[in-house]
Amino acid sequence: MSAPANPEGDVPVLRIRELTVALPPGADRAHAVEDIDLDVHAGEILCVVGESGSGKSVTAQAVMGLLPRGQLRPVGGEILLQGEDLLAAPRARLRGLRGSRMAMIFQEPMTALNPVMSIGRQIAEALTAHIRLTPRARRARVLSLMESVRLAAPEHLYKAYPHQISGGQRQRVMIAMALALEPVLLIADEPTTALDVTTQARILALIREIQAARDTGVLFITHDFGVVAEIADRVAVMQSGRIVETGDAHQILSQPEHPYTRMLIGAVPSLAPAPRDTDDGAPVVLSTEGLSKTYSGHGLLRRQREVVAAKGVSIQVRRGQTLGIVGESGSGKSTVARCVMRLTDPTGGDISLGGSDFGRLGARALWAARKRVQIVFQDPYRSLNPRRTIGRSMTEGPINYGMARAEARARALELLALVGIERGAIDRYPHQFSGGQRQRICIARALALEPELLVADEPVSALDVSVQAQVLRLLDDVRRRYHLGMLFITHDLRVAAQVCDTVAVMLAGEIVEHGPVAEVFERPSHDYTRRLLAAAPGRAWNFGASGVRE
Amino acid sequence: MNSDLLLIGRNTAVMIGGGLLLAMAAAALFAPWLFAGDPTALDPVARLRAPAAAQWFGTDMYGRDLYGRTVYGSRISLLVGLTVAAVSVAVGLSIGLVAGYVRWVDAVVMRVMDGIMAIPGILLAIAMIALAGSSLVTVVVAIAIPEVPRVVRLVRGVVLGIREEPYVEAAISVGTRLPHILIRHVLPNTVAPLIVQATYVCASAMILEAILSFLGAGVPPEIPSWGNIMAEGRTYFQIAPWIIFFPGLALALTVLGVNLLGDGLRDSLDPRITKRM
């Protein structure tokens, strides 16, 4: 990345000095952010990187004057926007500055847009809040803004509503609104986290292009070092409310100094597939043949509507091996997982589990067979019943299949130790654990039934990168220990490269490419696979030299 | 659970509503002590007396003591309110749980519920009482039936949301059978909204009972209920307004108490609202 253009000499667009924001009493620490110093110059992108709870979003909210009132309170320091102290500014002044001189884009463009207002009117509103324009001039400005964020057919989209356009288009609309008045500072809070990888690549390119053309200073908040590598000029790394390291992006990525930065960068899985010793003679535990699922809305008074979620999916998982299904949202990968679990019934094709016709088992036989295949879900916060202790959640399965209560509890204790949770925690409730711990508990619960196949549906997508590495290691460990077959659903190519033996790439319900992970990643044969790999953020950097499998 | 109780205790609406309801319940329970005489005893000499020291609420056209009748009337109102709430919640909960979980039942049951909701509750009640004759049981059943679909809809909505939760799917995966899924994982989530709904059902049942009695289609006229007292006082309204005023006031206060309790409980039990406080 080039050195930041800095036409105004040493005066940054945004200067934060010794900012401290207090948390309400009773929180896990006294300050959300403590004593932080940051500069954003015109024409540069400063990435603030950190894990959840590091205070990066609070910093952004403090700048915008959007801290939740009564909960978070700036208690020290100053925030200067072109020399004007924002912490001292009255609310009316802040309102005037927001939109005109500083603007923000958010993570979730669907919730940030008003669902009952057309796209064009929402962008126009961003304009009219600050300047007067004739309707004709306003419309022209909106259309030119839409063009500048590369929204195709702006005339047509002007009248569209947020639900009628894609996630990437919505984020473009958000960017158009933010840029409506040519602010000097743009704050982007995880703007691509909710987007698919190919869309993310295009949005990142757009932000870069617009920022360079308009000489905007960008404060870019992210948890993803891949994104940092793509977009940052400079980087500030935050940990528990403090900035632990600041510097040029290239330097931080290649020679991180602080141990925390080194740990974070080291935890990013490498895109280069890890060497695997696969045993092609291992027995097949799961195979599907032409598996299909069509969702059809039916009812007495409703129109028939069919959605093909999966079509002709044929996969095979051997014991002790991991098959990854990668694809973007809506590609049908989770549908395959749910069919394999019989959480939803396939509409076509066969599912064979250890030789039995699992896809067609009747209720009684299905119940008996369920223990052979277990699942770990994406969201650790919703995977455990909040009203039951983790011990009761973990023993539920074995007790269902006739194990004595005491024995099931003893087994749960053993498994807790295996997944690295202290035994005394068995009588606690899920909310007393962190996300990573909950995911470990979910893995332990799945193992309690001694399954042959473990389905992991995006098991690490909701976790911080350092925790992600630990959970991936744990999954790999239990796979080997119990000789489990694993079906691993992920959208993250880096994760897939590290944990899978074979990989199947899904697009619009169908598998477009299938093979050993090294082959697919190094010599992709399908155009879509090539596009996916090309879009992986930070592919130019060799992250995770220390990798998942240390 | 302790923190739930604490929050409920801190809510003023719950305190006031609960206090009113408790006072009415005490009146119903201790009626023989609060009024020593017989609420049905006639005294033709003391007809249509205005409220005074001897008869606090005055007397009606047969000389019966209105204070005594109003105190005893609270028994009917509370009995009807609470039983209707209990019956409609119990029936609605069972139907709602199954309808929310079993797809094909859902299609059939919900259309039936739509059908019941399309009939005005008061007409349904009058029709039932006309068929089965007037008794306390008939009144309770007649009032409960139109309330059931509301409870069913509420429970079904909660169930439809919960059944998609990963922890429910995880429970299915570890071989938990449907009855246990419903009892262990789904039912606890319906408790809070149901308590709130039950208070509304209770309030509207008390009003409906009074309306039915007022129309002469409620509990038999020899039993003093607030609705019956008001119905009898209707013709004397211009010369003896107290006959209607006191039972009306009692009814209004009780319904207000129940509604305040319901609003307060909703605020305390709804985690989304609690978080904002």
Short mmCIF file of C-alpha atoms in Angstrom, two decimals, chain A residues 25-231:
data_model
loop_
_atom_site.label_atom_id
_atom_site.label_comp_id
_atom_site.label_asym_id
_atom_site.label_seq_id
_atom_site.Cartn_x
_atom_site.Cartn_y
_atom_site.Cartn_z
CA PRO A 25 -20.75 0.46 37.10
CA GLY A 26 -20.82 -3.32 37.36
CA ALA A 27 -19.35 -3.93 33.90
CA ASP A 28 -16.38 -6.25 33.51
CA ARG A 29 -14.00 -3.32 33.30
CA ALA A 30 -14.12 0.35 34.22
CA HIS A 31 -13.58 1.85 30.77
CA ALA A 32 -14.80 0.82 27.31
CA VAL A 33 -11.84 2.64 25.82
CA GLU A 34 -9.01 4.07 27.79
CA ASP A 35 -6.53 6.74 26.92
CA ILE A 36 -6.51 6.16 23.16
CA ASP A 37 -4.74 8.31 20.59
CA LEU A 38 -5.63 8.10 16.89
CA ASP A 39 -5.08 10.23 13.81
CA VAL A 40 -6.88 9.90 10.50
CA HIS A 41 -5.40 12.00 7.73
CA ALA A 42 -7.13 13.11 4.56
CA GLY A 43 -6.87 10.49 1.88
CA GLU A 44 -5.86 7.64 4.14
CA ILE A 45 -7.59 4.56 5.49
CA LEU A 46 -6.90 3.80 9.11
CA CYS A 47 -8.02 0.32 10.13
CA VAL A 48 -8.89 -0.19 13.77
CA VAL A 49 -8.59 -3.93 14.37
CA GLY A 50 -9.62 -5.86 17.42
CA GLU A 51 -11.73 -8.69 18.74
CA SER A 52 -15.24 -8.29 20.13
CA GLY A 53 -15.25 -6.14 23.24
CA SER A 54 -12.00 -4.40 22.34
CA GLY A 55 -13.71 -1.00 22.19
CA LYS A 56 -13.36 -0.37 18.47
CA SER A 57 -17.05 0.31 17.84
CA VAL A 58 -17.26 2.49 20.96
CA THR A 59 -14.48 4.61 19.50
CA ALA A 60 -16.48 5.10 16.31
CA GLN A 61 -19.66 5.90 18.22
CA ALA A 62 -17.79 8.42 20.37
CA VAL A 63 -16.61 10.24 17.26
CA MET A 64 -20.10 10.34 15.76
CA GLY A 65 -21.64 11.38 19.09
CA LEU A 66 -23.74 8.23 19.01
CA LEU A 67 -22.76 6.65 22.32
CA PRO A 68 -25.84 5.16 24.00
CA ARG A 69 -26.84 7.88 26.43
CA GLY A 70 -26.80 7.03 30.09
CA GLN A 71 -24.68 3.97 29.51
CA LEU A 72 -21.41 5.07 27.96
CA ARG A 73 -19.94 8.42 28.84
CA PRO A 74 -16.73 10.03 27.60
CA VAL A 75 -14.83 11.05 30.74
CA GLY A 76 -11.60 12.34 29.34
CA GLY A 77 -9.61 13.40 26.32
CA GLU A 78 -10.71 15.11 23.14
CA ILE A 79 -11.91 14.24 19.65
CA LEU A 80 -10.98 16.88 17.08
CA LEU A 81 -12.65 16.91 13.67
CA GLN A 82 -10.64 19.35 11.59
CA GLY A 83 -9.65 21.02 14.84
CA GLU A 84 -13.17 21.24 16.31
CA ASP A 85 -13.66 19.42 19.62
CA LEU A 86 -16.61 17.07 19.17
CA LEU A 87 -16.87 16.13 22.83
CA ALA A 88 -17.45 19.79 23.71
CA ALA A 89 -19.84 20.45 20.82
CA PRO A 90 -23.54 20.93 21.61
CA ARG A 91 -25.91 18.32 20.24
CA ALA A 92 -27.32 20.56 17.52
CA ARG A 93 -23.82 21.18 16.21
CA LEU A 94 -23.06 17.44 16.21
CA ARG A 95 -26.25 16.82 14.27
CA GLY A 96 -25.12 19.37 11.72
CA LEU A 97 -21.70 17.78 11.42
CA ARG A 98 -23.05 14.27 11.03
CA GLY A 99 -23.71 13.69 7.38
CA SER A 100 -22.12 16.90 6.23
CA ARG A 101 -18.56 16.51 7.46
CA MET A 102 -18.50 13.05 8.94
CA ALA A 103 -20.59 10.05 7.95
CA MET A 104 -20.88 6.45 8.96
CA ILE A 105 -21.68 3.15 7.30
CA PHE A 106 -22.79 0.17 9.32
CA GLN A 107 -22.42 -3.58 9.32
CA GLU A 108 -25.99 -4.54 8.58
CA PRO A 109 -27.33 -2.53 5.64
CA MET A 110 -30.77 -4.11 5.92
CA THR A 111 -31.45 -2.73 9.39
CA ALA A 112 -29.73 0.58 8.67
CA LEU A 113 -32.17 1.33 5.86
CA ASN A 114 -35.82 2.20 6.34
CA PRO A 115 -37.80 -0.74 4.91
CA VAL A 116 -40.84 1.32 3.90
CA MET A 117 -39.02 4.09 2.04
CA SER A 118 -37.69 3.79 -1.49
CA ILE A 119 -33.92 3.81 -2.03
CA GLY A 120 -33.98 7.06 -3.96
CA ARG A 121 -35.95 8.89 -1.28
CA GLN A 122 -33.61 7.69 1.44
CA ILE A 123 -30.56 8.99 -0.36
CA ALA A 124 -32.41 12.23 -1.08
CA GLU A 125 -33.22 12.56 2.60
CA ALA A 126 -29.52 12.46 3.44
CA LEU A 127 -29.13 15.43 1.12
CA THR A 128 -32.14 17.50 2.17
CA ALA A 129 -31.36 17.17 5.85
CA HIS A 130 -28.53 19.59 5.25
CA ILE A 131 -29.02 21.52 2.01
CA ARG A 132 -31.93 22.92 0.04
CA LEU A 133 -32.37 21.65 -3.50
CA THR A 134 -35.12 21.80 -6.08
CA PRO A 135 -36.79 18.41 -6.62
CA ARG A 136 -35.22 18.16 -10.07
CA ALA A 137 -31.71 18.97 -8.84
CA ARG A 138 -32.16 16.61 -5.91
CA ARG A 139 -33.13 13.73 -8.16
CA ALA A 140 -30.17 14.43 -10.44
CA ARG A 141 -27.79 14.46 -7.46
CA VAL A 142 -29.22 11.20 -6.13
CA LEU A 143 -28.87 9.51 -9.51
CA SER A 144 -25.29 10.69 -9.90
CA LEU A 145 -24.49 9.46 -6.38
CA MET A 146 -25.99 6.09 -7.20
CA GLU A 147 -23.85 5.97 -10.30
CA SER A 148 -20.75 6.88 -8.34
CA VAL A 149 -21.22 3.85 -6.07
CA ARG A 150 -21.65 1.68 -9.18
CA LEU A 151 -25.32 0.90 -8.69
CA ALA A 152 -26.47 -0.41 -12.04
CA ALA A 153 -29.63 1.09 -13.56
CA PRO A 154 -30.07 3.86 -10.96
CA GLU A 155 -33.29 5.11 -12.62
CA HIS A 156 -34.82 1.73 -11.96
CA LEU A 157 -33.39 1.31 -8.45
CA TYR A 158 -34.54 4.78 -7.40
CA LYS A 159 -38.03 3.46 -6.78
CA ALA A 160 -36.97 0.09 -5.33
CA TYR A 161 -37.34 -0.77 -1.65
CA PRO A 162 -34.48 -2.18 0.48
CA HIS A 163 -35.86 -5.75 0.49
CA GLN A 164 -35.93 -5.82 -3.30
CA ILE A 165 -32.18 -5.39 -3.72
CA SER A 166 -29.21 -7.52 -2.70
CA GLY A 167 -27.04 -7.09 0.37
CA GLY A 168 -24.19 -5.70 -1.68
CA GLN A 169 -26.48 -3.19 -3.37
CA ARG A 170 -27.85 -2.15 0.02
CA GLN A 171 -24.34 -1.49 1.26
CA ARG A 172 -23.71 0.59 -1.87
CA VAL A 173 -26.83 2.60 -1.06
CA MET A 174 -25.50 3.15 2.46
CA ILE A 175 -22.21 4.35 1.03
CA ALA A 176 -24.03 6.68 -1.38
CA MET A 177 -25.97 8.15 1.56
CA ALA A 178 -22.79 8.57 3.58
CA LEU A 179 -21.05 10.29 0.70
CA ALA A 180 -24.02 12.48 -0.26
CA LEU A 181 -22.47 15.63 1.19
CA GLU A 182 -18.84 14.76 0.57
CA PRO A 183 -17.79 14.37 4.20
CA VAL A 184 -14.13 14.71 5.08
CA LEU A 185 -14.33 11.71 7.41
CA LEU A 186 -16.00 8.40 6.69
CA ILE A 187 -16.40 5.89 9.50
CA ALA A 188 -17.00 2.34 8.36
CA ASP A 189 -17.96 -0.06 11.14
CA GLU A 190 -17.44 -3.61 9.84
CA PRO A 191 -19.14 -2.65 6.56
CA THR A 192 -18.47 -5.94 4.81
CA THR A 193 -18.84 -8.44 7.65
CA ALA A 194 -22.41 -9.37 6.71
CA LEU A 195 -21.58 -9.71 3.01
CA ASP A 196 -20.47 -12.65 0.92
CA VAL A 197 -16.80 -12.80 0.06
CA THR A 198 -17.20 -11.89 -3.61
CA THR A 199 -19.47 -8.97 -2.70
CA GLN A 200 -17.07 -7.95 0.05
CA ALA A 201 -14.22 -7.72 -2.45
CA ARG A 202 -16.26 -5.40 -4.66
CA ILE A 203 -17.39 -3.16 -1.76
CA LEU A 204 -13.81 -2.89 -0.46
CA ALA A 205 -12.63 -1.91 -3.93
CA LEU A 206 -15.41 0.68 -4.11
CA ILE A 207 -14.52 2.23 -0.75
CA ARG A 208 -10.87 2.44 -1.80
CA GLU A 209 -11.70 4.00 -5.13
CA ILE A 210 -14.11 6.59 -3.75
CA GLN A 211 -11.84 7.48 -0.88
CA ALA A 212 -8.91 8.02 -3.22
CA ALA A 213 -10.95 10.10 -5.66
CA ARG A 214 -12.38 12.38 -2.97
CA ASP A 215 -9.43 12.42 -0.60
CA THR A 216 -11.66 11.29 2.25
CA GLY A 217 -10.18 10.16 5.55
CA VAL A 218 -11.56 6.74 6.47
CA LEU A 219 -11.73 5.18 9.91
CA PHE A 220 -12.34 1.54 9.06
CA ILE A 221 -13.30 -0.83 11.85
CA THR A 222 -12.83 -4.53 11.32
CA HIS A 223 -11.97 -7.77 13.07
CA ASP A 224 -10.60 -9.36 9.91
CA PHE A 225 -6.91 -9.12 9.09
CA GLY A 226 -7.66 -10.20 5.55
CA VAL A 227 -9.71 -7.05 5.11
CA VAL A 228 -6.94 -5.04 6.75
CA ALA A 229 -4.48 -6.38 4.21
CA GLU A 230 -6.82 -5.37 1.40
CA ILE A 231 -7.63 -1.85 2.41
#
